[in-house]
CSV table of C-alpha atoms and ligand atoms in Angstrom, one decimal:
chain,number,residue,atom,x,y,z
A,232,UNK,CA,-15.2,-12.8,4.8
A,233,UNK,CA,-16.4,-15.9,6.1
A,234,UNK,CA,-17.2,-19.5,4.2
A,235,UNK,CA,-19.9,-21.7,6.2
A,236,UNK,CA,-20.1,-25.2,6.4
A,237,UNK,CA,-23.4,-27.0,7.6
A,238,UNK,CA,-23.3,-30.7,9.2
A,239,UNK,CA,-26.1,-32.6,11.1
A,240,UNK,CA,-25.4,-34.4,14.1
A,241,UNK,CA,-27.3,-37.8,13.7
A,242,UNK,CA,-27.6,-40.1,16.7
A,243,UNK,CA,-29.7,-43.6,16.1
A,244,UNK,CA,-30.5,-42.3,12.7
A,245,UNK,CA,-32.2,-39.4,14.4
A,246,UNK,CA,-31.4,-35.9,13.1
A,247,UNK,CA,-30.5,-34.2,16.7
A,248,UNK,CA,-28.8,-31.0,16.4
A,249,UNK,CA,-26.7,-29.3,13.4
A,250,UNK,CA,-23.5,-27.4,13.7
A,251,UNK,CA,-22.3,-24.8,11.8
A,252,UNK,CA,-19.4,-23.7,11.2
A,253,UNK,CA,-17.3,-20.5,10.3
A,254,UNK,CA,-14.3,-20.7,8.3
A,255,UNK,CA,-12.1,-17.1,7.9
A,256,UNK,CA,-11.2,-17.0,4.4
A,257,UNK,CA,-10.6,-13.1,4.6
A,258,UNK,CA,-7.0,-14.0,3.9
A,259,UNK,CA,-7.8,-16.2,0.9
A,260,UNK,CA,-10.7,-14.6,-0.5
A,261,UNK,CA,-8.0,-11.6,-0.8
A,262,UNK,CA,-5.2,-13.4,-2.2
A,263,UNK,CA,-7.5,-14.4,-4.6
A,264,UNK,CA,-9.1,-11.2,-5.4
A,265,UNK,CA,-5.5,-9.9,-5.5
A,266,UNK,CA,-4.3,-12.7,-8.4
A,267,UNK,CA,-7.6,-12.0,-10.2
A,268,UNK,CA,-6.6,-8.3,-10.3
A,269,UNK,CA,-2.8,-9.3,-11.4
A,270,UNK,CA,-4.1,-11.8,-14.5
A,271,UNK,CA,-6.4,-8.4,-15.6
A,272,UNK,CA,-3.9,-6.6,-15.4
A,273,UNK,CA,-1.0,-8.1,-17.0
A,274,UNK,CA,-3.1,-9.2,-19.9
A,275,UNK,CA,-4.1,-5.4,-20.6
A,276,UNK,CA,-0.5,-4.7,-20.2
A,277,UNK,CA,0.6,-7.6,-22.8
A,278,UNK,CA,-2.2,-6.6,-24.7
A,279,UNK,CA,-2.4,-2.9,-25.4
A,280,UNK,CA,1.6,-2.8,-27.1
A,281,UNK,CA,0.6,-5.7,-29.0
A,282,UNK,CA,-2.5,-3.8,-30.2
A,283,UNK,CA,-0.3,-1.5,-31.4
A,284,UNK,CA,2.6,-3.2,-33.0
A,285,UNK,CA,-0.2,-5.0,-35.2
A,286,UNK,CA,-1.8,-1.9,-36.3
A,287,UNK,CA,1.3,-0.7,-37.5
A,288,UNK,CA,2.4,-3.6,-39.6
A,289,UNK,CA,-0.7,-3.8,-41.0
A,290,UNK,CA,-0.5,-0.3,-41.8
A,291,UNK,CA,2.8,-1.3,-43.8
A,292,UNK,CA,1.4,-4.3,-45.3
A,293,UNK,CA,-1.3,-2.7,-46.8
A,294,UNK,CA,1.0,-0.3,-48.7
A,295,UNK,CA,-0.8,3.4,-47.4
A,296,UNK,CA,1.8,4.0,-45.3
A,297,UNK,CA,4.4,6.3,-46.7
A,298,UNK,CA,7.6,5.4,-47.1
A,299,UNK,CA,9.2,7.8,-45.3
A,300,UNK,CA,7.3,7.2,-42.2
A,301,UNK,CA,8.5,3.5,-42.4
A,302,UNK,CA,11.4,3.8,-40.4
A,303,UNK,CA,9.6,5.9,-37.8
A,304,UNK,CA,6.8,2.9,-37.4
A,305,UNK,CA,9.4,0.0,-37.3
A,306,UNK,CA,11.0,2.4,-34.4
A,307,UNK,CA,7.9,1.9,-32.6
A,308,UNK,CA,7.7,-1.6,-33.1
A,309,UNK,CA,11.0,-2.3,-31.9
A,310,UNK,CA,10.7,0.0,-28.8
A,311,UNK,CA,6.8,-1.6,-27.8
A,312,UNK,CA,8.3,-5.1,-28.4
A,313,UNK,CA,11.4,-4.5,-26.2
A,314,UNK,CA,9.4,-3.0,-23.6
A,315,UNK,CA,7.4,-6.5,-23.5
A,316,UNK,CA,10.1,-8.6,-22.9
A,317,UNK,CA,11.2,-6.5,-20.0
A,318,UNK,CA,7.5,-6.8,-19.0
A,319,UNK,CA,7.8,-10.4,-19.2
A,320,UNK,CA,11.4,-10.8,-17.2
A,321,UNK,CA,9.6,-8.4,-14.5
A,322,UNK,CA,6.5,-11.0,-13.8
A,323,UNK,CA,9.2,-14.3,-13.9
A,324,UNK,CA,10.9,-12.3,-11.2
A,325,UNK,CA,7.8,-11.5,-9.4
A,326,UNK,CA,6.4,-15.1,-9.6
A,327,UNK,CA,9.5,-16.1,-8.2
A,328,UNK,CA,9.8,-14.0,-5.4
A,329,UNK,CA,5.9,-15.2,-4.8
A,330,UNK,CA,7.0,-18.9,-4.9
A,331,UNK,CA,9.8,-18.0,-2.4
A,332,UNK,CA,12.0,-20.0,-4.6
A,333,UNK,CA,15.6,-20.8,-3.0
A,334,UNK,CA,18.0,-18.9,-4.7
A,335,UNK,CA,21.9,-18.5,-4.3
A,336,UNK,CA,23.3,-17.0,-1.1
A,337,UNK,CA,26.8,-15.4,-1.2
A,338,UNK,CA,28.7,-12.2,0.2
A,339,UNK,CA,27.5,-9.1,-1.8
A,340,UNK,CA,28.9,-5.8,-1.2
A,341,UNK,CA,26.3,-3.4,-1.9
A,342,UNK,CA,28.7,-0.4,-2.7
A,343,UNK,CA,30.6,-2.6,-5.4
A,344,UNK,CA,26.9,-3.7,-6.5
A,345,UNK,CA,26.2,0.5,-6.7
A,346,UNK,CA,29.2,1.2,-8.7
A,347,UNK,CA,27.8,-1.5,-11.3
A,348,UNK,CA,24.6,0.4,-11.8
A,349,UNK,CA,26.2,3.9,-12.0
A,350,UNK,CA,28.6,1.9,-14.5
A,351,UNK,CA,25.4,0.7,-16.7
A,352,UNK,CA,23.2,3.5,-15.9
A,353,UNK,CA,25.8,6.3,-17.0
A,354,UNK,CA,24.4,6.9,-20.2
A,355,UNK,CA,21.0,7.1,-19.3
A,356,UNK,CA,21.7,9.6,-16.8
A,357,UNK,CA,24.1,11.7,-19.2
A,358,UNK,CA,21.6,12.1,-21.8
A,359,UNK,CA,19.3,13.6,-19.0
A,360,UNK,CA,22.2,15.9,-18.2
A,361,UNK,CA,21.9,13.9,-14.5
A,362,UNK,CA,24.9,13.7,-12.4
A,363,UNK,CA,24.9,10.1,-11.0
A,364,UNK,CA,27.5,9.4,-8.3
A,365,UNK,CA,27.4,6.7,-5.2
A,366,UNK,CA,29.9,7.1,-1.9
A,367,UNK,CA,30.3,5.5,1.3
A,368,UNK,CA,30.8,1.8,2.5
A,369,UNK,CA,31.9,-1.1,0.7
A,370,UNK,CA,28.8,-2.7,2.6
A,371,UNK,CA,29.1,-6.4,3.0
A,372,UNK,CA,26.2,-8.4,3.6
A,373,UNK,CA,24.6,-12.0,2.6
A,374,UNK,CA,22.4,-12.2,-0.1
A,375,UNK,CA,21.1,-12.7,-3.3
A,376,UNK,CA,23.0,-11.4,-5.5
A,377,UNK,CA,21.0,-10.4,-8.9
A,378,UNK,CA,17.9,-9.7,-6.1
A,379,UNK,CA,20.4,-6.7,-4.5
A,380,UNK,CA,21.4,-5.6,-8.2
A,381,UNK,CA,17.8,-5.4,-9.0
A,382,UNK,CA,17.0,-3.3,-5.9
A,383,UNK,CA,19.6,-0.8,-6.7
A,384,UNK,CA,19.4,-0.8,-10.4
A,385,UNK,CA,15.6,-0.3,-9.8
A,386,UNK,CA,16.0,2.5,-7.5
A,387,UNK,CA,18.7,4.6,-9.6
A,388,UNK,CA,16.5,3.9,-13.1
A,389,UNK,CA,13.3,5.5,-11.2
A,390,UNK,CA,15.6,8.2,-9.7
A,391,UNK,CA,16.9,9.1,-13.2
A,392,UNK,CA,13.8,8.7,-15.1
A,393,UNK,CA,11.4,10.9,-12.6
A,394,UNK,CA,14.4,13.5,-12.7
A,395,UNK,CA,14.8,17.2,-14.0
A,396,UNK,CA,17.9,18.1,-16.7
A,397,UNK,CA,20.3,19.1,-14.5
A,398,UNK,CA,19.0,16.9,-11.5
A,399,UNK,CA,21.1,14.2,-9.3
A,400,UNK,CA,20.8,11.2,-8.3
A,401,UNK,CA,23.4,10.5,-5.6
A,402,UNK,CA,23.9,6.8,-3.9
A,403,UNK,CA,25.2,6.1,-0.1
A,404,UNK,CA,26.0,2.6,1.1
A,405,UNK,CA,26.4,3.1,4.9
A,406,UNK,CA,26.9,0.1,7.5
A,407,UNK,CA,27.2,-0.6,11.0
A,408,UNK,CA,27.9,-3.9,13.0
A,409,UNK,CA,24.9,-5.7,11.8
A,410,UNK,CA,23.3,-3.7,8.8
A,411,UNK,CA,23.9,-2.6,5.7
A,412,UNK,CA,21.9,0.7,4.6
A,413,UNK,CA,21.4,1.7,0.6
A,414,UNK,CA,20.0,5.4,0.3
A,415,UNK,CA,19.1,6.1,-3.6
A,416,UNK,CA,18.3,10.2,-3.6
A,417,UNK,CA,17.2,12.2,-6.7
A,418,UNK,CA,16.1,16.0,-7.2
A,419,UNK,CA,13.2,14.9,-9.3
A,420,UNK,CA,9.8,15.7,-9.6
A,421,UNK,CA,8.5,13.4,-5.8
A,422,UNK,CA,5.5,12.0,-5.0
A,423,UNK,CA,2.4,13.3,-3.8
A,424,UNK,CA,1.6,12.5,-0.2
A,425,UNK,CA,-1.7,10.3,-1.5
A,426,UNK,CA,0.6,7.9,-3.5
A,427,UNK,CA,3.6,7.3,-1.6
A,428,UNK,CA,1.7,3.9,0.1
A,429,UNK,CA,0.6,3.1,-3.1
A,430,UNK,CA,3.6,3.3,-5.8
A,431,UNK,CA,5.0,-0.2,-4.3
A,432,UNK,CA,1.9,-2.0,-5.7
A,433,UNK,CA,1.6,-3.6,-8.5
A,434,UNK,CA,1.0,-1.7,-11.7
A,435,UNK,CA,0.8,1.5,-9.7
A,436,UNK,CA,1.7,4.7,-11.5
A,437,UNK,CA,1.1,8.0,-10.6
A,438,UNK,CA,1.4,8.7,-14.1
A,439,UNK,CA,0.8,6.6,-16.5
A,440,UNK,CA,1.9,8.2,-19.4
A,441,UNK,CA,5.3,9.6,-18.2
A,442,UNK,CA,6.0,5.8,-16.7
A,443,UNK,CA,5.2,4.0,-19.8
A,444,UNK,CA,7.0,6.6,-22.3
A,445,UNK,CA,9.9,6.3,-20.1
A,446,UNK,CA,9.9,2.4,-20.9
A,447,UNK,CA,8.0,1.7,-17.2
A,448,UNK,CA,6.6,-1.7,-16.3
A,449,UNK,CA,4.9,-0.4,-13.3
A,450,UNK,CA,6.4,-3.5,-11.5
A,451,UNK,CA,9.9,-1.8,-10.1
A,452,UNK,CA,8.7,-0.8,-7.2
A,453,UNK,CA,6.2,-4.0,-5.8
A,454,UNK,CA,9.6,-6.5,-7.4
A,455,UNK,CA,12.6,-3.6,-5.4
A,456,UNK,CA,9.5,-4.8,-2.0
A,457,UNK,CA,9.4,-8.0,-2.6
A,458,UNK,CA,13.4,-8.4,-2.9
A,459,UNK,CA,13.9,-6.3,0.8
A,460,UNK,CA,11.5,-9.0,2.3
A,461,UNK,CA,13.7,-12.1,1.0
A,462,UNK,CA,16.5,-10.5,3.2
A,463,UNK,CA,14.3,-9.6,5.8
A,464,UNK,CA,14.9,-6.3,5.2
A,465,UNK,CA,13.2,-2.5,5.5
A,466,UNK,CA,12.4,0.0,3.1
A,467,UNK,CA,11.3,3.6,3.8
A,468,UNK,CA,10.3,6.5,1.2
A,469,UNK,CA,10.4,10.1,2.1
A,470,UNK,CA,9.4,12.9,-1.0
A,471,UNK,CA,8.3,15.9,-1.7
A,472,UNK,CA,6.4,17.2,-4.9
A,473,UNK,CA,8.9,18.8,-7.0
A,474,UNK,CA,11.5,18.9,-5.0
A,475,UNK,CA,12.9,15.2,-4.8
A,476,UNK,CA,12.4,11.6,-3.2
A,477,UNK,CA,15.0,9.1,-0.9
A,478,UNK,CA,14.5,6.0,-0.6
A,479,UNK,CA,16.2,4.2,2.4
A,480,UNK,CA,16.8,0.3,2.4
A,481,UNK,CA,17.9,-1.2,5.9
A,482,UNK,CA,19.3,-5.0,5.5
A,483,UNK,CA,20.4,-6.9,8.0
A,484,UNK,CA,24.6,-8.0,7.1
A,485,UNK,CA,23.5,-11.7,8.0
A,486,UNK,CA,20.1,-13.0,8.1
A,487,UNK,CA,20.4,-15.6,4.7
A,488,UNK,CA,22.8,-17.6,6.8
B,865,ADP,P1,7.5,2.3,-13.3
B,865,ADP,O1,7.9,1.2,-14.2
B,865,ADP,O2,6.2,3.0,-13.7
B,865,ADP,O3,8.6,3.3,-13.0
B,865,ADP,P2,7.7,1.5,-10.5
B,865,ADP,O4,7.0,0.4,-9.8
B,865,ADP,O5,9.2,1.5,-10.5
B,865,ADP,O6,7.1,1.5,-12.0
B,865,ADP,O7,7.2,2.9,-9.9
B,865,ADP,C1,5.8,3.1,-9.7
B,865,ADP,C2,5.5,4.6,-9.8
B,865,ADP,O8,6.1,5.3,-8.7
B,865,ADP,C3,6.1,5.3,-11.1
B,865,ADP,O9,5.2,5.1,-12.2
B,865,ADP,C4,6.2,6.7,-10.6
B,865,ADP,O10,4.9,7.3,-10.8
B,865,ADP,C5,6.5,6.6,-9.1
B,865,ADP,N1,8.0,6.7,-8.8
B,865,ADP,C6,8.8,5.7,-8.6
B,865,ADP,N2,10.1,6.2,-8.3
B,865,ADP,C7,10.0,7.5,-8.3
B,865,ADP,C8,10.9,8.6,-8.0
B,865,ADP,N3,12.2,8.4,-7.7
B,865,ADP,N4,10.4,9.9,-8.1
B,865,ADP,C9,9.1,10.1,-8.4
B,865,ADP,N5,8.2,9.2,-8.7
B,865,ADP,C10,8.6,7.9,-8.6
């Protein structure tokens, strides 16, 4: 996409030639498209639960509802609203991560950080009838520390909730001279070939219904992208329908200092 400027080139008052010129705004044009698309987005995401939430208390207010359905609608109230505010904390993050704001550098360990999200993600995974286990390295690196939890909590929760009963999600931290691997493995239900680019966009869901029942913002994936890039690092996705997806992340032990 191309922007065009026109000037004349005047010499003793005398129009003599004019120039034109080309400016590439391909890059801009789409980084604007792209934040377009975001705003849309996010404010049918903000807008549909709150749709709802009102048409339920309205529903109490006006007294048909029956009583014993009460507790049932404030249930869905409290589960619509909480899945906002997590809607909410996952665009700060993002627009942080866009800014490239600076934030605190220390030594991590990824395998301590994977025993913390097997630790908070226990219950979750129990009343799936998931086993959840991590093994391997202790897997030192610098980093950001709440980024790294995020990555890993991220993967497991998307492992667990795109699981069978009676599935696994198992956890390796594995490391070598200079870089620190995290594989997140699950026995779930994979991704079609035609997706797997597309599930680390924003908002992307292969199925919308089973993400957003399961509490989904659509953002884990683009934020878990975003958060490998501030450590300079790789992520790869390998999955097959019904049978299970790994997800490999590759950081380098030292590039933050
Ligand atoms: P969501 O909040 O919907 O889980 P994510 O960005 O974390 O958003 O993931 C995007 C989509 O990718 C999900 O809606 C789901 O369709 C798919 N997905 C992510 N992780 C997995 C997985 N481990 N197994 C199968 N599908 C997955």
């Amino acid at each position: 996409e191309y922007q065009f400027d026109l000037s004349r080139i005047v010499s003793d008052d005398a129009v003599v030639g004019t120039v034109i010129l080309a400016f590439d705004i391909t890059e801009q044009a789409e980084a604007e498209r792209g934040r377009r698309e975001f705003t849309a987005n996010v404010s049918h995401e903000l807008k549909t639960p709150l749709q709802g939430i009102i048409g339920y208390t309205d529903l109490m207010e006006s007294g048909l509802a029956k009583s014993e359905d009460i507790p049932r609608f404030v249930g869905y109230i409290k589960k619509e609203a909480s899945r906002l505010v997590t809607l909410i904390e996952d665009i700060i993050r993002l627009s942080q991560l866009d800014e490239g704001t600076d934030m605190p550098v220390s030594e991590v360990s990824l395998g301590h950080l994977a025993d913390e999200v097997c630790k908070t993600l226990f219950d979750a995974a129990k009343s799936k009838n998931i086993s959840l286990s991590w093994s391997g390295a202790d897997g030192n690196m610098y980093g950001v520390k709440r980024l790294l939890y995020e990555i890993v909590y991220n993967l497991c929760d998307n492992a667990i909730t795109y699981n069978r009963s009676g599935g696994s999600v198992k956890i390796t931290v594995s490391e070598d001279d200079k870089n620190v691997r995290l594989e997140v493995a699950d026995t779930g239900i994979g991704i079609p070939a035609e997706h797997q680019e597309r599930v680390f966009e924003r908002f992307y869901r292969v199925d919308k219904s089973h993400s957003k029942q399961s509490g989904g913002t659509g953002l884990g994936l683009s934020i878990v992208k975003h958060a490998v890039a501030y450590h300079h690092g790789k992520i790869a996705l390998e999955s097959e329908p019904n049978k299970g997806t790994v997800i490999t992340v590759a950081f380098p032990k030292k590039s933050l200092v």
